[in-house]
XYZ file of C-alpha atoms in Angstrom:
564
model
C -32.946 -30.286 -9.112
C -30.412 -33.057 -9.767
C -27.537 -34.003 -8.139
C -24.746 -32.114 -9.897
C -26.831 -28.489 -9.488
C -26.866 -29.427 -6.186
C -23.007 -29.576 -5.609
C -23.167 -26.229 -7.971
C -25.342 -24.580 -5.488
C -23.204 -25.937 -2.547
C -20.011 -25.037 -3.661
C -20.776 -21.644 -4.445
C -22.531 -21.299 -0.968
C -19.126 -22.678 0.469
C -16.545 -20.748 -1.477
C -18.509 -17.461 -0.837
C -17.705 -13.861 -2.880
C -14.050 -14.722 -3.561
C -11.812 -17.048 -5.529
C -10.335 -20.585 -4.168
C -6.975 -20.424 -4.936
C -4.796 -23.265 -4.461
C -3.299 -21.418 -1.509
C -6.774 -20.985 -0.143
C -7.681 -24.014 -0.417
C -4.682 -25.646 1.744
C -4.987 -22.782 4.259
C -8.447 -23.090 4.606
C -8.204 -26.952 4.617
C -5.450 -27.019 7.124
C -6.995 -24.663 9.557
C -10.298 -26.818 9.394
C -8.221 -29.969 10.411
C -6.442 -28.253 13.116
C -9.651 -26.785 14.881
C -11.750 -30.474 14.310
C -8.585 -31.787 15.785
C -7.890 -29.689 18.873
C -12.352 -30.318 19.544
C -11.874 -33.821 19.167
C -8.841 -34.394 20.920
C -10.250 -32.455 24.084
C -13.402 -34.246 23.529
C -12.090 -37.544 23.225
C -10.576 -36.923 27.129
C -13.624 -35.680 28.542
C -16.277 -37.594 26.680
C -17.401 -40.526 24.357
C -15.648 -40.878 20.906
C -19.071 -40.880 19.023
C -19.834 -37.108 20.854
C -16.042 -36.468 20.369
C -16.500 -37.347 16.323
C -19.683 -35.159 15.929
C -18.115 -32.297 17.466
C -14.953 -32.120 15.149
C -17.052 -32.738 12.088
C -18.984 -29.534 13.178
C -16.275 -27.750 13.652
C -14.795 -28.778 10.210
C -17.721 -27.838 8.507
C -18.444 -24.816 10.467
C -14.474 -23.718 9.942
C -15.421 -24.004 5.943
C -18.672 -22.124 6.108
C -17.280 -18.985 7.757
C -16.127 -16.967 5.246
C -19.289 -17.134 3.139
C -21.587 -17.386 6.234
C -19.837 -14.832 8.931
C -22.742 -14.167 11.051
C -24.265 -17.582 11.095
C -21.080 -18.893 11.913
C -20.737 -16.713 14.376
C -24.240 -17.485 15.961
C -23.771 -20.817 15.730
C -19.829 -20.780 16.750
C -21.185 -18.984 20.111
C -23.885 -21.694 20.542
C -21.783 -25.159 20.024
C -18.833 -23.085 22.331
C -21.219 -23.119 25.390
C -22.840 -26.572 24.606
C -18.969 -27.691 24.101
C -16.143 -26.277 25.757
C -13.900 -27.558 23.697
C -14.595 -26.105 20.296
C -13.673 -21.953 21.902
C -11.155 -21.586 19.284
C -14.029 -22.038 16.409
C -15.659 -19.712 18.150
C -12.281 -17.317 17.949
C -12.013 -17.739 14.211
C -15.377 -17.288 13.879
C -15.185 -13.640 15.723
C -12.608 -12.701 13.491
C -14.007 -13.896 9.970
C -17.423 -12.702 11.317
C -15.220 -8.910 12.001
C -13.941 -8.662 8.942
C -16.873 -9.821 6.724
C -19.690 -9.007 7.171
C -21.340 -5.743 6.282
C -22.062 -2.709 7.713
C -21.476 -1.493 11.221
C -24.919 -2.132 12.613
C -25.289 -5.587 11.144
C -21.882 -6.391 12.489
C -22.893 -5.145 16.284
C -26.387 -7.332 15.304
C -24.588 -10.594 14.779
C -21.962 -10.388 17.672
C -25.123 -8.922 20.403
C -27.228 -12.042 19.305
C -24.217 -14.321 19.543
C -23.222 -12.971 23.250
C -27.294 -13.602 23.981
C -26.960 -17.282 22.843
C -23.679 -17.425 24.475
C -25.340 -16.290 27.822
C -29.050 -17.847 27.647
C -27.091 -21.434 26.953
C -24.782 -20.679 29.429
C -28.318 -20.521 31.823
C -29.706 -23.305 30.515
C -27.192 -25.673 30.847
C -25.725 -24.855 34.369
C -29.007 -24.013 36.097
C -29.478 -23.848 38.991
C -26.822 -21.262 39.282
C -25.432 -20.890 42.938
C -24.023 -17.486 42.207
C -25.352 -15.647 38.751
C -23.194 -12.454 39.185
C -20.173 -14.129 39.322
C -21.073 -16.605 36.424
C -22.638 -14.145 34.269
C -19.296 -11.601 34.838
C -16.781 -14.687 34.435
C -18.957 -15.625 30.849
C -18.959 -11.959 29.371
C -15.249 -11.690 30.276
C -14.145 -15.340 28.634
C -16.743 -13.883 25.062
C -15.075 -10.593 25.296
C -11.822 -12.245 25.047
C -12.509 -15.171 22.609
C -15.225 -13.432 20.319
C -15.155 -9.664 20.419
C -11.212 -8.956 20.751
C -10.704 -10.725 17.363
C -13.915 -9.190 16.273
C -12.661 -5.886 16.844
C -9.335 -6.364 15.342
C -10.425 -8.028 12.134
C -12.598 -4.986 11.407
C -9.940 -2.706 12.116
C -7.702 -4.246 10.126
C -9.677 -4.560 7.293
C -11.046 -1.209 7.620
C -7.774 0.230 7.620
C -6.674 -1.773 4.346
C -10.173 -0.310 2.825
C -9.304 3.097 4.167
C -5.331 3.130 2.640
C -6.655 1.117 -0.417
C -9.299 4.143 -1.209
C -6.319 7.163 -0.562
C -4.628 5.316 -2.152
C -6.638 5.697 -5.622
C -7.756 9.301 -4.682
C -4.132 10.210 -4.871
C -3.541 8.564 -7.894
C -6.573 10.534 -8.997
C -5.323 13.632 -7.388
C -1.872 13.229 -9.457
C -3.469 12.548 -12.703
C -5.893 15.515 -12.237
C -2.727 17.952 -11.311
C -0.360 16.764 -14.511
C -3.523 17.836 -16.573
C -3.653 20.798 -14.935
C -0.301 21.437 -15.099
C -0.055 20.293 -18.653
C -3.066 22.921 -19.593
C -1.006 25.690 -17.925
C 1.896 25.016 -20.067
C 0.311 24.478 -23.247
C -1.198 28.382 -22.101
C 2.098 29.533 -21.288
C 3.690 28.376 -24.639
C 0.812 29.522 -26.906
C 1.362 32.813 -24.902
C 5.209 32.791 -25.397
C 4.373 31.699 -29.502
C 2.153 34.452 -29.413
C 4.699 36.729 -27.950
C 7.612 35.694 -30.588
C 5.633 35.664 -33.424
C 4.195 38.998 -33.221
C 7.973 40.840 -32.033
C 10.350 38.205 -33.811
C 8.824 37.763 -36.928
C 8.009 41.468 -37.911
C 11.893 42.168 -37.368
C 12.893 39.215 -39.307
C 10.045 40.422 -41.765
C 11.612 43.574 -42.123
C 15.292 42.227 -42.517
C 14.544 39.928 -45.451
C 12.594 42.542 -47.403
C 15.475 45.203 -46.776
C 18.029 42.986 -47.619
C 16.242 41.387 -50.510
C 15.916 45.094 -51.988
C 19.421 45.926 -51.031
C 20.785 42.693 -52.852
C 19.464 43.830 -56.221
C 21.266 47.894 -55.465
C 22.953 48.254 -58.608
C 25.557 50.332 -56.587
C 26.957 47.596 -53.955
C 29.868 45.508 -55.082
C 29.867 41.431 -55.531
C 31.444 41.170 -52.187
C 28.747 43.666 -50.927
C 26.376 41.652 -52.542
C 27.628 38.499 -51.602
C 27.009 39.347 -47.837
C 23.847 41.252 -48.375
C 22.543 37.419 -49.736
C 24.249 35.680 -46.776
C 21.952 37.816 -44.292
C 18.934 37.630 -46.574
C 19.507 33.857 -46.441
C 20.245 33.554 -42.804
C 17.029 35.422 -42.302
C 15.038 33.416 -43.761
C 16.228 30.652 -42.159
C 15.877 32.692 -39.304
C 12.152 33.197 -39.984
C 11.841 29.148 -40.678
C 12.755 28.228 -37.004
C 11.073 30.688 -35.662
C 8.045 29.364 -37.494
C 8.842 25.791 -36.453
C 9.314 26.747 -32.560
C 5.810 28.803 -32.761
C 4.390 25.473 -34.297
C 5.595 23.429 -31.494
C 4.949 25.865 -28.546
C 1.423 26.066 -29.820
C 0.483 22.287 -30.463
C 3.417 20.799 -32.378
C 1.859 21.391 -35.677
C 4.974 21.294 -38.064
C 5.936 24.928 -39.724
C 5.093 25.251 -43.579
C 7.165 25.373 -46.729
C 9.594 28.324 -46.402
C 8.368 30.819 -49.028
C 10.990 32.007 -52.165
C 11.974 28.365 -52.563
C 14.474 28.496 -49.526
C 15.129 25.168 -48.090
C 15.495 24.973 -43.989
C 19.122 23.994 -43.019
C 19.655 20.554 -41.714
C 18.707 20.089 -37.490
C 22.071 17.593 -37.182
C 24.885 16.798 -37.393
C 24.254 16.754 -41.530
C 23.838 20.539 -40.756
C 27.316 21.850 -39.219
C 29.183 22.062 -42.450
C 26.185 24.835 -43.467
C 26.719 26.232 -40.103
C 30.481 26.568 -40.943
C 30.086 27.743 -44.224
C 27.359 30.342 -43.537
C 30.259 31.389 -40.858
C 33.137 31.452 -43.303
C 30.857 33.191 -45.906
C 30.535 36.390 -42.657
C 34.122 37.010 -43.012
C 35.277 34.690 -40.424
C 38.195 32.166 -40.419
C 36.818 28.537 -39.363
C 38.176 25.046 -39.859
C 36.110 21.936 -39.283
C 37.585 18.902 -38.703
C 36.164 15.435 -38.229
C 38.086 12.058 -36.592
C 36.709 8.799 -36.334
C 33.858 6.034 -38.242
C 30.879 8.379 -38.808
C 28.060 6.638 -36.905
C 24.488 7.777 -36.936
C 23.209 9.672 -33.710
C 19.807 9.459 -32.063
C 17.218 12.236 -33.523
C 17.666 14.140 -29.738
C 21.494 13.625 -29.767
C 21.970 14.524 -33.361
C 19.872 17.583 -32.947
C 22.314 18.871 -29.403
C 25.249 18.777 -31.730
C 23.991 20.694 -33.695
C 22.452 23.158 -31.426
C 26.400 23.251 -29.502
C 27.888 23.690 -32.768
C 25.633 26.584 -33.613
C 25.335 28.450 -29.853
C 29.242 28.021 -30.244
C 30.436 29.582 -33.227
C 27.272 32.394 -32.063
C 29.313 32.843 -28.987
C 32.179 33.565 -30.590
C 31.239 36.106 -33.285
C 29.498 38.154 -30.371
C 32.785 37.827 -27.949
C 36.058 37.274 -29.598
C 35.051 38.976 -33.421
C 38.251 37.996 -35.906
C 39.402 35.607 -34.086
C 39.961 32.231 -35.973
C 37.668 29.146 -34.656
C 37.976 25.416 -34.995
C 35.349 23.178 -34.804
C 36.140 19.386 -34.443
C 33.333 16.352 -34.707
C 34.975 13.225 -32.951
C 33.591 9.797 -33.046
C 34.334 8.457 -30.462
C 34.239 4.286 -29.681
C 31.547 4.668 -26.967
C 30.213 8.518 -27.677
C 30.393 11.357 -29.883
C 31.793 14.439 -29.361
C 31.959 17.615 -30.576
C 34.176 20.499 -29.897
C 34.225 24.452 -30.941
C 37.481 26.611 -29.749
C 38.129 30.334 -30.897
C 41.705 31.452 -30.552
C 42.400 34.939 -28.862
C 40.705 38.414 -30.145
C 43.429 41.274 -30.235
C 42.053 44.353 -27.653
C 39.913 46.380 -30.269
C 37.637 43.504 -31.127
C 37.646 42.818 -27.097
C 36.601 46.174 -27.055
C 33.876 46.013 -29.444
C 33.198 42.875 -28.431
C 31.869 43.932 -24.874
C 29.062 46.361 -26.350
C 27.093 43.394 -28.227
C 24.209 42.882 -26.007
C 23.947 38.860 -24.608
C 21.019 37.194 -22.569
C 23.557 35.207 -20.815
C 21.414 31.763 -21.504
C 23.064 30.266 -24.370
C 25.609 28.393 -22.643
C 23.418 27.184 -19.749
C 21.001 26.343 -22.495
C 23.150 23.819 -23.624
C 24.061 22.335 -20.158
C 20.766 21.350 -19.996
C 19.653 20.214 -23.797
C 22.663 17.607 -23.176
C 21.612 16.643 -20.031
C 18.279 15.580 -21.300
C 20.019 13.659 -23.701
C 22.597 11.279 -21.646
C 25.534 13.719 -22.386
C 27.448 16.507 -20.903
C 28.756 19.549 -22.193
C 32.057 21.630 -20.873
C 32.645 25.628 -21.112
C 35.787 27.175 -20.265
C 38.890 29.606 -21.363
C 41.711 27.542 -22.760
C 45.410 27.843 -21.777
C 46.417 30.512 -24.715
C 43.427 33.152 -23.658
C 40.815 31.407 -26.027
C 37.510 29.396 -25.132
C 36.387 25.856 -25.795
C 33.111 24.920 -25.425
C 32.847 20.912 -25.754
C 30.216 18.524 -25.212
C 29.743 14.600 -24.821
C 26.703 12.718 -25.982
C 25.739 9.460 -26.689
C 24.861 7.795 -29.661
C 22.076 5.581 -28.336
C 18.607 7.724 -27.212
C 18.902 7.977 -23.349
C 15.798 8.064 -21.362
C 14.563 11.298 -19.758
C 14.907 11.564 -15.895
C 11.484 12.585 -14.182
C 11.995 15.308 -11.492
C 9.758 16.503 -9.163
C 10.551 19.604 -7.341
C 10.971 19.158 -3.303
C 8.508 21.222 -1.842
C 5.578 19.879 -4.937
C 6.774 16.208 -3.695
C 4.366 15.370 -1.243
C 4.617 11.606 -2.226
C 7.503 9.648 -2.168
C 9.345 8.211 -5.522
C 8.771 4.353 -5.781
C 10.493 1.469 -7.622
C 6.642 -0.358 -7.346
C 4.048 -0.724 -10.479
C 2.092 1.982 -10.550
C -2.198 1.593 -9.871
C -4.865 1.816 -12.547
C -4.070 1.436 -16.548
C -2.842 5.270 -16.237
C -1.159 4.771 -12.739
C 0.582 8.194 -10.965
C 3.811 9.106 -10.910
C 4.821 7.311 -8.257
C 3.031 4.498 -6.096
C 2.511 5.532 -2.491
C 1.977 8.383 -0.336
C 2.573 9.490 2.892
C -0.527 7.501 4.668
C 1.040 4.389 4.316
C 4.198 5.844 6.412
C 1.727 6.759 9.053
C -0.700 3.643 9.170
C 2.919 1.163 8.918
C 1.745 -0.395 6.313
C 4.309 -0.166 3.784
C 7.247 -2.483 3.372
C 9.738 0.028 4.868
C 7.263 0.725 8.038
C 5.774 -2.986 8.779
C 7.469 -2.897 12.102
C 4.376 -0.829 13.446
C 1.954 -3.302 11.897
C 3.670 -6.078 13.558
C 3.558 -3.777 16.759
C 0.081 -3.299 16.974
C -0.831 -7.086 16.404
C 1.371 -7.599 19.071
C -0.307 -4.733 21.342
C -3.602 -6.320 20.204
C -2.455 -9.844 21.302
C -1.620 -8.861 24.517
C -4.742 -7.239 24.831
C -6.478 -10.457 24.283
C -4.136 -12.334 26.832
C -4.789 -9.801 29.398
C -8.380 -10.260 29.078
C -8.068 -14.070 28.764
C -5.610 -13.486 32.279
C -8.404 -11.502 34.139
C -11.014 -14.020 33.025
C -9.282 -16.877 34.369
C -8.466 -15.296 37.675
C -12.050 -14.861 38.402
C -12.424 -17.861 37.164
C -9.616 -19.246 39.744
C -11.111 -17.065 42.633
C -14.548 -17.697 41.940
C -13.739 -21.676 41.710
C -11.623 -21.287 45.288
C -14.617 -19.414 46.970
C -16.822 -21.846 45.947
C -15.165 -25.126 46.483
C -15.299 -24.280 50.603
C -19.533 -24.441 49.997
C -19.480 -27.444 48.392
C -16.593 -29.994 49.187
C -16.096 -32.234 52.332
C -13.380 -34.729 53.287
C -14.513 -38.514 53.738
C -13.485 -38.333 57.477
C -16.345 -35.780 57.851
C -18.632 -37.899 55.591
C -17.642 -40.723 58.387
C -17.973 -38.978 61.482
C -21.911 -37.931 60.379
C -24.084 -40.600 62.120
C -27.527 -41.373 61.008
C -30.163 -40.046 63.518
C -28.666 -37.226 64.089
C -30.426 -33.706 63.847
C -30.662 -32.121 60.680
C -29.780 -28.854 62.278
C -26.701 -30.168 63.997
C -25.639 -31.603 61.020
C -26.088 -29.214 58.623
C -24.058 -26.807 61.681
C -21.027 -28.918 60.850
C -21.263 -29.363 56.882
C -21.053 -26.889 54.126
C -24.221 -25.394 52.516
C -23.598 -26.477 49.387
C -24.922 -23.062 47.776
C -22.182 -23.334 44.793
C -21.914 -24.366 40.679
C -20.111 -26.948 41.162
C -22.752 -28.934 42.913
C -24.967 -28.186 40.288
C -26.043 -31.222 38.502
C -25.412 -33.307 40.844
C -28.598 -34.091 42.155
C -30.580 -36.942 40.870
C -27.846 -38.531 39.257
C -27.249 -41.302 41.694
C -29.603 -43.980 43.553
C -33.336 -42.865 44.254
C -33.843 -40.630 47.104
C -36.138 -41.626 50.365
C -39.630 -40.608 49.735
C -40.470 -36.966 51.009
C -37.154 -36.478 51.954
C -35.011 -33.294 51.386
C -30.962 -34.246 50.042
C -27.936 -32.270 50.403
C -24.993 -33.259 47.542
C -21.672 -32.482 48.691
C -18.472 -33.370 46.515
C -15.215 -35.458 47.666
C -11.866 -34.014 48.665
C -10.533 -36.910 47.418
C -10.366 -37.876 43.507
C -12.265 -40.569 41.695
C -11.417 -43.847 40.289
C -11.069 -42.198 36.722
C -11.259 -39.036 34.520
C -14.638 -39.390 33.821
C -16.092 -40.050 37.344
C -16.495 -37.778 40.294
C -16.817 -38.524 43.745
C -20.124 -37.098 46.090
C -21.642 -37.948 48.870
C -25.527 -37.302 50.153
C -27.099 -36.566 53.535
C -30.949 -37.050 53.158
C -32.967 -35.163 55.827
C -36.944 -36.104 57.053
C -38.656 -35.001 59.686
C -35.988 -33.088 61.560
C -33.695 -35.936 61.092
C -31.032 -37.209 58.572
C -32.856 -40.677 58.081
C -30.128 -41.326 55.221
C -26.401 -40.990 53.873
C -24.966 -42.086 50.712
C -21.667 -42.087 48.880
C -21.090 -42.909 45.622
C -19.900 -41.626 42.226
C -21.124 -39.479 39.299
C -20.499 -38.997 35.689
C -19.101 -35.830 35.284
């Protein structure tokens, strides 16, 4: 293998499952620095530069390592932290990285139970003897709790609970996609049920109308003004029978209604259509005037189409109410909109009268509330100030976008202004779990509450460590610490029973260590190392002093310093 598959191999080992972005790569390098820092600056104090140096440099590397490598960062995070002190916030990162990353539940209580083993078998080895195990072995397994499991713990929450909202997330989108089909097929049934309905009651009438006014047109008996409006209502039933065929069309599956038959042609769907409207209504015996005001400007298909729809629900309204009575209809372009207006004068009381037996479904005006509101315009219905009516309406010239409205109790997520998920995407964006687990933009206070709660977990931990640290130190120092003035008093010759009466029994880990690190002991002779009250002459030295018992006697006492 040469050199450069060698880097290959290394740097995909180092950058692990995910990208290096440049962000990454500064976070990554500046948190590296900071830990090899902190090791080697604490090192520095307490030992040699070359051990201070070799200790950062692990760290560094270690730091890099532990996203691709969790649990053998971890182990060996757990290891260094016991052989070194001064590298327990590797060991930190490494708990969380090692939370969040690796695997699987039971690998993940695998890697931190071997760590806490190494933690605790080092922790043997390098103090032993060990005065008082219980009280070292509780004071270790609180200070790992603290610096490797608490972050453990929360890193696999965290990211567990990002995995958890990620996943509802999709199945909702999934849910809402799945629903608007189903919706969409129960709508498509409805209409081809409704088509169904129209086409077998509608059509047969209008069926019937044209053939009995197409045989009546040709009654050698009627007039020509007879048979002038026995053709209107031939022709308006045919047209009749032409929308009818074009709404059955589009209820069904939008399939586009065929030819009319007998050559008719269908009437214009815009605003290209009202002067047919008008003059189908003059041609019924009614009087109507159409004016139109301003620069003709072309509508959108949807706006054209309203007008038209006004116009004709109009001038419908007002043969059925106010018969006779004469009816204006104005087109206005307008600089920013178009509008169009329909007024019928008053009816005298007979044609009232008659007027109130013609049946109405009492829809035709709301009808066209709503057709202009999906449009961008507005339409107005009301009596004028003589004892007419004016119906009016408003709509722009540009298409307007259609509002999406969900009804409030079917809205069981909430309407978002963020990109939707997936090519398809939902409606909307979020749902209701992301309220609850505060991890939305509007709720992050509660995810900056519990990393707070978790924090002070880890400081109350780290608190309750360190006072049994403190207490454990204080009980211990008595066993193992004299002043100088008793180290004087001792005389040489003296019993070793008297004189181990007066000193301390030195049955403590911090004289652990101690022993054999300073001159040669007598020959067969049994030593007691005490520490000093008193400091040394620097950081790195610490004061003892050594009684040296034989034969019933101390034959031998010594003070000096060690290396700590």
């Amino acid at each position: 293998m040469d050199v450069s598959s060698r880097v290959r191999s290394g740097w995909c080992l180092l950058k692990g499952p995910e990208p290096w972005t440049r962000r990454r790569i500064a976070g990554e390098a500046a948190l590296a620095l900071v830990l090899a820092l902190m090791a080697g600056g604490i090192g520095l104090l307490a030992t040699g530069p070359l051990r201070a140096a070799a200790v950062a440099l692990g760290v560094a590397v270690l730091s890099l390592l532990r996203r691709s490598l969790p649990a053998s960062v971890l182990l060996a995070a757990a290891a260094l932290s016991m052989a070194a002190g001064e590298t327990a916030p590797l060991l930190m990162v490494a708990a969380w990285s090692a939370g969040r990353r690796i695997v699987g539940a039971g690998r993940a209580l695998a890697a931190f139970t071997a760590a806490f083993v190494i933690y605790q078998a080092l922790g043997v080895i390098t103090l032993w003897p060990i005065a008082q195990p219980i009280l070292m072995g509780i004071f270790s397994t609180l200070f790992f709790l603290a610096v490797a499991v608490v972050p453990g713990l929360t890193s696999r929450y965290w990211s567990q609970r990002r995995t958890l909202l990620s996943a509802v997330r999709e199945h909702n989108a999934q849910l809402l996609r799945e629903r608007a089909m189903v919706a969409g097929q129960a709508r498509l049934r409805e209409r081809q049920r409704i088509a169904q309905d129209m086409h077998d009651s509608l059509g047969h009438q209008l069926a019937l109308i044209s053939v009995h006014t197409g045989a009546l047109e040709v009654d050698p008996e009627l007039t020509g003004r007879q048979r002038e409006a026995v053709g209107v209502l031939r022709q308006a039933s045919v047209a009749a029978m032409h929308e009818l065929r074009e709404v059955v069309g589009i209820l069904r599956d939008g399939i586009e209604a065929p030819a009319v038959p007998d050559g008719a042609q269908p009437a214009a769907r815009g605003t290209a259509g009202i002067q047919a409207l008008v003059t189908a209504a003059r041609a019924a015996g009614n009087t109507v005037e159409l004016r139109t005001g301003g620069e003709p400007r072309t509508l959108a298909a949807a706006g054209d189409h309203a007008a038209y729809r006004i116009v004709q629900e109009a001038l419908t309204n007002a043969y059925k109410h106010a018969p006779g009575a004469p009816i204006t209809v104005e087109l206005r372009y307008e600089p920013d909109s178009f509008v169009v207006e329909v007024v019928n004068g008053v009816v005298d009381r007979a044609a009232a009268h008659q007027a109130g037996e013609v049946v109405s479904g009492g829809q035709g005006l709301t009808g066209l509330h709503e057709r202009a509101r999906l449009v961008g315009g507005m339409v107005h219905t009301g009596p004028t100030d003589d004892g007419g009516f004016r119906v009016a309406g408003v709509l722009p010239y540009g298409a307007a976008e259609a509002a999406t409205f969900v009804d409030a109790p079917d809205d069981f997520r909430q309407q978002s202004s963020a990109p939707p998920l997936g090519d398809g995407g939902p409606v909307v964006d979020w749902n209701i779990a992301e309220k609850e687990l505060g991890m939305g933009g509007r709720n992050r206070a509660g995810g900056v509450a519990l990393g707070c709660g978790i924090a002070v977990g880890a400081v109350v931990l780290l608190a309750i460590a360190a006072g049994v640290g403190l207490f454990f130190l204080a009980g211990s120092a008595e066993k193992g610490m004299i002043d100088p003035s008793e180290y004087e008093r001792i005389k040489v010759g003296t019993p070793e029973a008297e004189v181990r009466a007066e000193l301390p029994s030195g049955d403590t880990v911090l004289t652990s260590g101690l022993s054999g690190k300073g001159p040669a002991e007598p020959e067969g002779s049994q030593c007691l190392v005490l520490m000093s009250s008193d400091t040394g002459e620097g950081l790195k030295t610490e004061p003892v002093f050594r009684f040296c018992f034989k034969d019933g006697k101390l034959i031998e006492k010594k003070s000096y310093e060690v290396a700590r």
